[in-house]
Amino acid sequence: MSGRTGGGLFTRPHTPVGTWLKIASTEPAEIMAFAGFDFVVVDLEHAPLDLVTAYRLINTAAALGMTPIVRVPDKTLSTIQKILDAGAMGILVPHVDTVEEAAAVGRACRFPPHGVRGAGGTSRAGSWGLKPNAEYLTAGNDDVLCIPQLESVEAIKAAPEMLALDTVDAVFVGAADLSMSMGSTPTSPDVLDLIASAISAAHDAGKKCGLAFGGVPDKAARAVRDGCDFVLLSNDTTMLAEAARSLVTAFREADS
């Protein structure tokens, strides 16, 4: 069983709720903190964000009391290393389909003897070399969350083995890609059954399972009642787009 909390994310008195950050600016991260989100996921997979921008978003989120998690664009050790050196408290890894892949990304998140992460104590994660080395190494192994993203039937079937790994702390089900891989929809019974099985596997291992719900908080709340442990709602770009369109539409209707 993993006891890692991601800087306190899983010790909060309520279900953690987060959102995706896709805009290359720190202002949306500030807004999400003021709005009350518990965590943000900096999206390097589906947004045109570079490492420097990710670094600034991580710093802003952490300074304002949110847990900064980064969805990396690939599974490589070098990418994960740089993101963790930047101070991320969690790594979300897309398209992890096998226990071997989960083991590899888990090792990339941990220092020896638990993994292969290289020491970089002069980075932000090590307070620029001011944090005692033992404390820096302990924090890296005990605090940082490793979260494989399950987006295929193969991945869901491998979930119990992935979650049995001590280096893996939770799983996140990407329902959209999972359903597309099946030629189905996220709300179809076959997809919902697979999601339920991932949640069950996580709980059997004493770990967490998360889901994303767009801008549908009621649906997210129902999923929490059904066992989901952490949720993502919408993202900065969509919130802006929907608010802008709603405002213009309301004006056009009032002006007609």
PDB file of C-alpha atoms in Angstrom:
ATOM      1  CA  MET A   1       0.000   0.000   0.000  1.00  0.00           C
ATOM      2  CA  SER A   2       1.309   3.466  -0.902  1.00  0.00           C
ATOM      3  CA  GLY A   3       1.271   6.101   1.790  1.00  0.00           C
ATOM      4  CA  ARG A   4       2.215   8.975  -0.516  1.00  0.00           C
ATOM      5  CA  THR A   5      -0.155  11.915  -0.456  1.00  0.00           C
ATOM      6  CA  GLY A   6       1.188  14.281  -3.110  1.00  0.00           C
ATOM      7  CA  GLY A   7       1.912  17.135  -0.771  1.00  0.00           C
ATOM      8  CA  GLY A   8      -1.269  16.493   1.208  1.00  0.00           C
ATOM      9  CA  LEU A   9      -3.632  16.071  -1.749  1.00  0.00           C
ATOM     10  CA  PHE A  10      -5.084  12.823  -0.415  1.00  0.00           C
ATOM     11  CA  THR A  11      -5.251  13.957   3.209  1.00  0.00           C
ATOM     12  CA  ARG A  12      -7.691  16.812   2.621  1.00  0.00           C
ATOM     13  CA  PRO A  13     -11.059  16.564   4.425  1.00  0.00           C
ATOM     14  CA  HIS A  14     -12.955  16.428   1.127  1.00  0.00           C
ATOM     15  CA  THR A  15     -12.705  14.773  -2.282  1.00  0.00           C
ATOM     16  CA  PRO A  16      -9.862  16.478  -4.182  1.00  0.00           C
ATOM     17  CA  VAL A  17     -11.082  18.390  -7.230  1.00  0.00           C
ATOM     18  CA  GLY A  18      -8.747  19.688  -9.895  1.00  0.00           C
ATOM     19  CA  THR A  19      -8.661  21.061 -13.402  1.00  0.00           C
ATOM     20  CA  TRP A  20      -6.346  20.997 -16.428  1.00  0.00           C
ATOM     21  CA  LEU A  21      -4.073  23.910 -17.289  1.00  0.00           C
ATOM     22  CA  LYS A  22      -3.480  24.407 -21.018  1.00  0.00           C
ATOM     23  CA  ILE A  23      -2.835  28.161 -21.347  1.00  0.00           C
ATOM     24  CA  ALA A  24       0.806  29.257 -21.420  1.00  0.00           C
ATOM     25  CA  SER A  25       0.409  31.832 -18.666  1.00  0.00           C
ATOM     26  CA  THR A  26       0.409  31.792 -14.865  1.00  0.00           C
ATOM     27  CA  GLU A  27      -2.782  33.841 -14.493  1.00  0.00           C
ATOM     28  CA  PRO A  28      -5.138  30.878 -15.059  1.00  0.00           C
ATOM     29  CA  ALA A  29      -3.289  28.946 -12.341  1.00  0.00           C
ATOM     30  CA  GLU A  30      -3.837  31.853  -9.949  1.00  0.00           C
ATOM     31  CA  ILE A  31      -7.530  31.981 -10.859  1.00  0.00           C
ATOM     32  CA  MET A  32      -7.949  28.257 -10.206  1.00  0.00           C
ATOM     33  CA  ALA A  33      -6.399  28.655  -6.766  1.00  0.00           C
ATOM     34  CA  PHE A  34      -8.678  31.564  -5.898  1.00  0.00           C
ATOM     35  CA  ALA A  35     -11.646  29.537  -7.204  1.00  0.00           C
ATOM     36  CA  GLY A  36     -10.882  26.777  -4.696  1.00  0.00           C
ATOM     37  CA  PHE A  37      -9.397  23.936  -6.720  1.00  0.00           C
ATOM     38  CA  ASP A  38      -7.260  21.504  -4.720  1.00  0.00           C
ATOM     39  CA  PHE A  39      -4.909  20.607  -7.570  1.00  0.00           C
ATOM     40  CA  VAL A  40      -4.119  21.364 -11.176  1.00  0.00           C
ATOM     41  CA  VAL A  41      -2.743  19.156 -13.931  1.00  0.00           C
ATOM     42  CA  VAL A  42      -0.365  20.966 -16.252  1.00  0.00           C
ATOM     43  CA  ASP A  43      -1.104  19.332 -19.595  1.00  0.00           C
ATOM     44  CA  LEU A  44       2.015  18.720 -21.650  1.00  0.00           C
ATOM     45  CA  GLU A  45       0.259  16.048 -23.712  1.00  0.00           C
ATOM     46  CA  HIS A  46      -2.553  18.032 -25.320  1.00  0.00           C
ATOM     47  CA  ALA A  47      -1.420  21.653 -24.959  1.00  0.00           C
ATOM     48  CA  PRO A  48       1.441  23.649 -26.556  1.00  0.00           C
ATOM     49  CA  LEU A  49       3.271  24.131 -23.258  1.00  0.00           C
ATOM     50  CA  ASP A  50       7.048  23.936 -22.978  1.00  0.00           C
ATOM     51  CA  LEU A  51       9.144  22.935 -19.989  1.00  0.00           C
ATOM     52  CA  VAL A  52       9.813  26.522 -18.884  1.00  0.00           C
ATOM     53  CA  THR A  53       6.081  27.312 -18.860  1.00  0.00           C
ATOM     54  CA  ALA A  54       5.345  24.098 -16.991  1.00  0.00           C
ATOM     55  CA  TYR A  55       7.966  25.081 -14.440  1.00  0.00           C
ATOM     56  CA  ARG A  56       6.299  28.450 -13.850  1.00  0.00           C
ATOM     57  CA  LEU A  57       2.842  26.879 -13.567  1.00  0.00           C
ATOM     58  CA  ILE A  58       4.125  24.321 -11.048  1.00  0.00           C
ATOM     59  CA  ASN A  59       5.666  27.089  -8.959  1.00  0.00           C
ATOM     60  CA  THR A  60       2.528  29.249  -9.066  1.00  0.00           C
ATOM     61  CA  ALA A  61       0.220  26.385  -8.123  1.00  0.00           C
ATOM     62  CA  ALA A  62       2.397  25.266  -5.224  1.00  0.00           C
ATOM     63  CA  ALA A  63       2.816  28.805  -3.905  1.00  0.00           C
ATOM     64  CA  LEU A  64      -0.971  29.212  -3.808  1.00  0.00           C
ATOM     65  CA  GLY A  65      -1.631  25.966  -1.953  1.00  0.00           C
ATOM     66  CA  MET A  66      -2.618  23.689  -4.824  1.00  0.00           C
ATOM     67  CA  THR A  67      -0.934  20.372  -5.581  1.00  0.00           C
ATOM     68  CA  PRO A  68       0.846  20.691  -8.953  1.00  0.00           C
ATOM     69  CA  ILE A  69       0.604  17.558 -11.090  1.00  0.00           C
ATOM     70  CA  VAL A  70       1.967  17.347 -14.629  1.00  0.00           C
ATOM     71  CA  ARG A  71       0.682  15.147 -17.423  1.00  0.00           C
ATOM     72  CA  VAL A  72       3.886  14.372 -19.282  1.00  0.00           C
ATOM     73  CA  PRO A  73       3.905  13.970 -23.083  1.00  0.00           C
ATOM     74  CA  ASP A  74       5.807  10.678 -23.001  1.00  0.00           C
ATOM     75  CA  LYS A  75       7.158   7.992 -20.682  1.00  0.00           C
ATOM     76  CA  THR A  76      10.849   8.817 -20.964  1.00  0.00           C
ATOM     77  CA  LEU A  77      13.065   9.052 -17.905  1.00  0.00           C
ATOM     78  CA  SER A  78      14.501  12.409 -19.019  1.00  0.00           C
ATOM     79  CA  THR A  79      11.082  14.043 -19.295  1.00  0.00           C
ATOM     80  CA  ILE A  80       9.920  12.778 -15.902  1.00  0.00           C
ATOM     81  CA  GLN A  81      13.262  13.766 -14.346  1.00  0.00           C
ATOM     82  CA  LYS A  82      12.993  17.386 -15.499  1.00  0.00           C
ATOM     83  CA  ILE A  83       9.381  17.731 -14.372  1.00  0.00           C
ATOM     84  CA  LEU A  84      10.162  16.364 -10.920  1.00  0.00           C
ATOM     85  CA  ASP A  85      13.235  18.612 -10.633  1.00  0.00           C
ATOM     86  CA  ALA A  86      10.861  21.506 -11.412  1.00  0.00           C
ATOM     87  CA  GLY A  87       8.904  20.668  -8.257  1.00  0.00           C
ATOM     88  CA  ALA A  88       5.883  18.719  -9.493  1.00  0.00           C
ATOM     89  CA  MET A  89       4.178  16.747  -6.730  1.00  0.00           C
ATOM     90  CA  GLY A  90       2.715  14.211  -9.127  1.00  0.00           C
ATOM     91  CA  ILE A  91       3.256  12.727 -12.566  1.00  0.00           C
ATOM     92  CA  LEU A  92       0.296  11.655 -14.712  1.00  0.00           C
ATOM     93  CA  VAL A  93       1.518   9.384 -17.506  1.00  0.00           C
ATOM     94  CA  PRO A  94      -0.758   8.832 -20.535  1.00  0.00           C
ATOM     95  CA  HIS A  95      -1.283   5.541 -22.336  1.00  0.00           C
ATOM     96  CA  VAL A  96       0.232   3.171 -19.802  1.00  0.00           C
ATOM     97  CA  ASP A  97      -1.038  -0.178 -21.066  1.00  0.00           C
ATOM     98  CA  THR A  98       1.069  -2.824 -19.330  1.00  0.00           C
ATOM     99  CA  VAL A  99       2.486  -3.574 -15.908  1.00  0.00           C
ATOM    100  CA  GLU A 100       5.965  -3.336 -17.433  1.00  0.00           C
ATOM    101  CA  GLU A 101       5.277   0.239 -18.579  1.00  0.00           C
ATOM    102  CA  ALA A 102       3.833   1.121 -15.175  1.00  0.00           C
ATOM    103  CA  ALA A 103       6.902  -0.327 -13.460  1.00  0.00           C
ATOM    104  CA  ALA A 104       9.196   1.726 -15.714  1.00  0.00           C
ATOM    105  CA  VAL A 105       7.446   5.038 -15.044  1.00  0.00           C
ATOM    106  CA  GLY A 106       7.272   4.194 -11.352  1.00  0.00           C
ATOM    107  CA  ARG A 107      11.024   3.649 -11.251  1.00  0.00           C
ATOM    108  CA  ALA A 108      11.525   6.936 -13.094  1.00  0.00           C
ATOM    109  CA  CYS A 109       9.735   8.739 -10.241  1.00  0.00           C
ATOM    110  CA  ARG A 110      11.840   7.213  -7.412  1.00  0.00           C
ATOM    111  CA  PHE A 111      15.420   7.532  -6.280  1.00  0.00           C
ATOM    112  CA  PRO A 112      17.538   4.374  -5.811  1.00  0.00           C
ATOM    113  CA  PRO A 113      17.131   1.791  -4.452  1.00  0.00           C
ATOM    114  CA  HIS A 114      13.414   2.148  -5.290  1.00  0.00           C
ATOM    115  CA  GLY A 115      13.967   3.518  -8.785  1.00  0.00           C
ATOM    116  CA  VAL A 116      16.327   5.181 -11.222  1.00  0.00           C
ATOM    117  CA  ARG A 117      15.605   8.890 -10.779  1.00  0.00           C
ATOM    118  CA  GLY A 118      18.822  10.907 -10.773  1.00  0.00           C
ATOM    119  CA  ALA A 119      19.727  13.209  -7.897  1.00  0.00           C
ATOM    120  CA  GLY A 120      19.269  16.897  -8.681  1.00  0.00           C
ATOM    121  CA  GLY A 121      19.317  18.553  -5.305  1.00  0.00           C
ATOM    122  CA  THR A 122      20.316  21.937  -6.715  1.00  0.00           C
ATOM    123  CA  SER A 123      16.983  22.146  -8.569  1.00  0.00           C
ATOM    124  CA  ARG A 124      13.766  23.717  -7.278  1.00  0.00           C
ATOM    125  CA  ALA A 125      12.760  20.333  -5.821  1.00  0.00           C
ATOM    126  CA  GLY A 126      15.854  20.541  -3.621  1.00  0.00           C
ATOM    127  CA  SER A 127      15.315  24.216  -2.727  1.00  0.00           C
ATOM    128  CA  TRP A 128      18.245  25.139  -4.961  1.00  0.00           C
ATOM    129  CA  GLY A 129      20.638  23.016  -2.930  1.00  0.00           C
ATOM    130  CA  LEU A 130      19.542  24.477   0.423  1.00  0.00           C
ATOM    131  CA  LYS A 131      17.453  21.448   1.416  1.00  0.00           C
ATOM    132  CA  PRO A 132      19.478  18.761   3.199  1.00  0.00           C
ATOM    133  CA  ASN A 133      20.193  15.944   0.771  1.00  0.00           C
ATOM    134  CA  ALA A 134      18.592  13.281   2.977  1.00  0.00           C
ATOM    135  CA  GLU A 135      15.418  15.364   3.184  1.00  0.00           C
ATOM    136  CA  TYR A 136      15.407  15.936  -0.577  1.00  0.00           C
ATOM    137  CA  LEU A 137      15.777  12.217  -1.306  1.00  0.00           C
ATOM    138  CA  THR A 138      13.167  11.235   1.264  1.00  0.00           C
ATOM    139  CA  ALA A 139      10.651  13.730  -0.110  1.00  0.00           C
ATOM    140  CA  GLY A 140      11.218  12.470  -3.635  1.00  0.00           C
ATOM    141  CA  ASN A 141      10.461   8.898  -2.646  1.00  0.00           C
ATOM    142  CA  ASP A 142       7.723   9.548  -0.086  1.00  0.00           C
ATOM    143  CA  ASP A 143       5.719  12.491  -1.436  1.00  0.00           C
ATOM    144  CA  VAL A 144       5.640  12.460  -5.248  1.00  0.00           C
ATOM    145  CA  LEU A 145       2.645  10.692  -6.797  1.00  0.00           C
ATOM    146  CA  CYS A 146       3.046   8.363  -9.787  1.00  0.00           C
ATOM    147  CA  ILE A 147      -0.280   7.996 -11.624  1.00  0.00           C
ATOM    148  CA  PRO A 148      -0.544   5.856 -14.777  1.00  0.00           C
ATOM    149  CA  GLN A 149      -3.389   6.812 -17.090  1.00  0.00           C
ATOM    150  CA  LEU A 150      -5.471   3.839 -18.252  1.00  0.00           C
ATOM    151  CA  GLU A 151      -6.853   4.354 -21.754  1.00  0.00           C
ATOM    152  CA  SER A 152      -7.336   0.871 -23.210  1.00  0.00           C
ATOM    153  CA  VAL A 153      -8.974  -2.421 -22.319  1.00  0.00           C
ATOM    154  CA  GLU A 154      -5.482  -3.889 -21.968  1.00  0.00           C
ATOM    155  CA  ALA A 155      -4.622  -1.218 -19.407  1.00  0.00           C
ATOM    156  CA  ILE A 156      -7.775  -1.814 -17.371  1.00  0.00           C
ATOM    157  CA  LYS A 157      -7.071  -5.538 -17.270  1.00  0.00           C
ATOM    158  CA  ALA A 158      -3.511  -4.843 -16.094  1.00  0.00           C
ATOM    159  CA  ALA A 159      -4.667  -2.392 -13.411  1.00  0.00           C
ATOM    160  CA  PRO A 160      -4.501  -4.845 -10.469  1.00  0.00           C
ATOM    161  CA  GLU A 161      -0.875  -5.682 -11.296  1.00  0.00           C
ATOM    162  CA  MET A 162       0.008  -2.012 -11.812  1.00  0.00           C
ATOM    163  CA  LEU A 163      -1.550  -1.053  -8.501  1.00  0.00           C
ATOM    164  CA  ALA A 164       0.351  -3.827  -6.731  1.00  0.00           C
ATOM    165  CA  LEU A 165       3.569  -1.929  -7.515  1.00  0.00           C
ATOM    166  CA  ASP A 166       4.800   0.077  -4.548  1.00  0.00           C
ATOM    167  CA  THR A 167       6.044   2.804  -6.902  1.00  0.00           C
ATOM    168  CA  VAL A 168       2.502   3.404  -8.252  1.00  0.00           C
ATOM    169  CA  ASP A 169       0.149   5.443  -6.053  1.00  0.00           C
ATOM    170  CA  ALA A 170      -3.057   5.747  -8.071  1.00  0.00           C
ATOM    171  CA  VAL A 171      -4.539   5.305 -11.516  1.00  0.00           C
ATOM    172  CA  PHE A 172      -6.504   7.688 -13.695  1.00  0.00           C
ATOM    173  CA  VAL A 173      -8.997   6.361 -16.228  1.00  0.00           C
ATOM    174  CA  GLY A 174      -9.090   8.276 -19.511  1.00  0.00           C
ATOM    175  CA  ALA A 175     -12.677   7.428 -20.388  1.00  0.00           C
ATOM    176  CA  ALA A 176     -12.674   9.249 -23.728  1.00  0.00           C
ATOM    177  CA  ASP A 177      -9.694   7.378 -25.187  1.00  0.00           C
ATOM    178  CA  LEU A 178     -10.803   4.141 -23.541  1.00  0.00           C
ATOM    179  CA  SER A 179     -14.202   4.350 -25.205  1.00  0.00           C
ATOM    180  CA  MET A 180     -12.716   5.310 -28.577  1.00  0.00           C
ATOM    181  CA  SER A 181     -10.416   2.302 -28.434  1.00  0.00           C
ATOM    182  CA  MET A 182     -13.528   0.169 -27.983  1.00  0.00           C
ATOM    183  CA  GLY A 183     -15.605   1.909 -30.658  1.00  0.00           C
ATOM    184  CA  SER A 184     -17.967   2.989 -27.897  1.00  0.00           C
ATOM    185  CA  THR A 185     -18.854   6.069 -25.819  1.00  0.00           C
ATOM    186  CA  PRO A 186     -17.767   7.119 -22.304  1.00  0.00           C
ATOM    187  CA  THR A 187     -21.273   6.573 -20.930  1.00  0.00           C
ATOM    188  CA  SER A 188     -21.924   3.162 -22.469  1.00  0.00           C
ATOM    189  CA  PRO A 189     -22.434   0.266 -20.023  1.00  0.00           C
ATOM    190  CA  ASP A 190     -19.353  -1.622 -21.229  1.00  0.00           C
ATOM    191  CA  VAL A 191     -17.113   1.390 -20.591  1.00  0.00           C
ATOM    192  CA  LEU A 192     -18.724   2.114 -17.217  1.00  0.00           C
ATOM    193  CA  ASP A 193     -18.123  -1.503 -16.193  1.00  0.00           C
ATOM    194  CA  LEU A 194     -14.426  -1.149 -17.001  1.00  0.00           C
ATOM    195  CA  ILE A 195     -14.203   2.089 -15.040  1.00  0.00           C
ATOM    196  CA  ALA A 196     -15.866   0.405 -12.075  1.00  0.00           C
ATOM    197  CA  SER A 197     -13.366  -2.433 -12.273  1.00  0.00           C
ATOM    198  CA  ALA A 198     -10.449   0.052 -12.193  1.00  0.00           C
ATOM    199  CA  ILE A 199     -11.912   1.760  -9.115  1.00  0.00           C
ATOM    200  CA  SER A 200     -12.363  -1.615  -7.441  1.00  0.00           C
ATOM    201  CA  ALA A 201      -8.786  -2.642  -8.257  1.00  0.00           C
ATOM    202  CA  ALA A 202      -7.463   0.603  -6.781  1.00  0.00           C
ATOM    203  CA  HIS A 203      -9.430   0.191  -3.571  1.00  0.00           C
ATOM    204  CA  ASP A 204      -8.388  -3.458  -3.244  1.00  0.00           C
ATOM    205  CA  ALA A 205      -4.783  -2.220  -3.344  1.00  0.00           C
ATOM    206  CA  GLY A 206      -5.471   0.570  -0.837  1.00  0.00           C
ATOM    207  CA  LYS A 207      -4.905   3.207  -3.522  1.00  0.00           C
ATOM    208  CA  LYS A 208      -6.838   5.844  -5.480  1.00  0.00           C
ATOM    209  CA  CYS A 209      -8.614   6.088  -8.830  1.00  0.00           C
ATOM    210  CA  GLY A 210      -9.481   9.357 -10.575  1.00  0.00           C
ATOM    211  CA  LEU A 211     -11.662  10.469 -13.490  1.00  0.00           C
ATOM    212  CA  ALA A 212     -12.297  13.595 -15.575  1.00  0.00           C
ATOM    213  CA  PHE A 213     -15.776  14.956 -16.259  1.00  0.00           C
ATOM    214  CA  GLY A 214     -15.543  18.112 -18.339  1.00  0.00           C
ATOM    215  CA  GLY A 215     -17.879  20.781 -17.036  1.00  0.00           C
ATOM    216  CA  VAL A 216     -20.413  18.416 -15.458  1.00  0.00           C
ATOM    217  CA  PRO A 217     -20.010  18.620 -11.665  1.00  0.00           C
ATOM    218  CA  ASP A 218     -23.164  16.639 -10.910  1.00  0.00           C
ATOM    219  CA  LYS A 219     -21.828  13.689 -12.883  1.00  0.00           C
ATOM    220  CA  ALA A 220     -18.516  13.944 -11.041  1.00  0.00           C
ATOM    221  CA  ALA A 221     -20.315  13.955  -7.689  1.00  0.00           C
ATOM    222  CA  ARG A 222     -22.242  10.805  -8.660  1.00  0.00           C
ATOM    223  CA  ALA A 223     -18.968   9.116  -9.600  1.00  0.00           C
ATOM    224  CA  VAL A 224     -17.520  10.009  -6.195  1.00  0.00           C
ATOM    225  CA  ARG A 225     -20.535   8.409  -4.530  1.00  0.00           C
ATOM    226  CA  ASP A 226     -19.778   5.329  -6.642  1.00  0.00           C
ATOM    227  CA  GLY A 227     -16.189   5.197  -5.381  1.00  0.00           C
ATOM    228  CA  CYS A 228     -14.105   7.647  -7.471  1.00  0.00           C
ATOM    229  CA  ASP A 229     -11.413   9.220  -5.272  1.00  0.00           C
ATOM    230  CA  PHE A 230     -10.393  12.398  -7.120  1.00  0.00           C
ATOM    231  CA  VAL A 231     -11.884  14.290 -10.045  1.00  0.00           C
ATOM    232  CA  LEU A 232     -10.918  16.756 -12.748  1.00  0.00           C
ATOM    233  CA  LEU A 233     -13.463  19.312 -13.951  1.00  0.00           C
ATOM    234  CA  SER A 234     -13.095  21.160 -17.264  1.00  0.00           C
ATOM    235  CA  ASN A 235      -9.908  23.108 -18.127  1.00  0.00           C
ATOM    236  CA  ASP A 236      -8.814  26.715 -18.349  1.00  0.00           C
ATOM    237  CA  THR A 237      -9.335  27.073 -22.121  1.00  0.00           C
ATOM    238  CA  THR A 238     -12.814  25.532 -22.138  1.00  0.00           C
ATOM    239  CA  MET A 239     -13.938  27.573 -19.137  1.00  0.00           C
ATOM    240  CA  LEU A 240     -12.903  30.732 -20.980  1.00  0.00           C
ATOM    241  CA  ALA A 241     -14.487  29.605 -24.260  1.00  0.00           C
ATOM    242  CA  GLU A 242     -17.795  28.627 -22.671  1.00  0.00           C
ATOM    243  CA  ALA A 243     -18.011  31.817 -20.613  1.00  0.00           C
ATOM    244  CA  ALA A 244     -17.233  33.938 -23.682  1.00  0.00           C
ATOM    245  CA  ARG A 245     -19.789  32.205 -25.893  1.00  0.00           C
ATOM    246  CA  SER A 246     -22.435  32.334 -23.155  1.00  0.00           C
ATOM    247  CA  LEU A 247     -21.893  36.063 -22.710  1.00  0.00           C
ATOM    248  CA  VAL A 248     -22.105  36.843 -26.425  1.00  0.00           C
ATOM    249  CA  THR A 249     -25.124  34.558 -26.910  1.00  0.00           C
ATOM    250  CA  ALA A 250     -26.973  36.200 -24.008  1.00  0.00           C
ATOM    251  CA  PHE A 251     -26.266  39.635 -25.427  1.00  0.00           C
ATOM    252  CA  ARG A 252     -27.446  38.652 -28.934  1.00  0.00           C
ATOM    253  CA  GLU A 253     -30.664  37.222 -27.508  1.00  0.00           C
ATOM    254  CA  ALA A 254     -31.287  40.300 -25.376  1.00  0.00           C
ATOM    255  CA  ASP A 255     -30.533  42.594 -28.319  1.00  0.00           C
ATOM    256  CA  SER A 256     -32.768  40.796 -30.825  1.00  0.00           C
TER     257      SER A 256
END
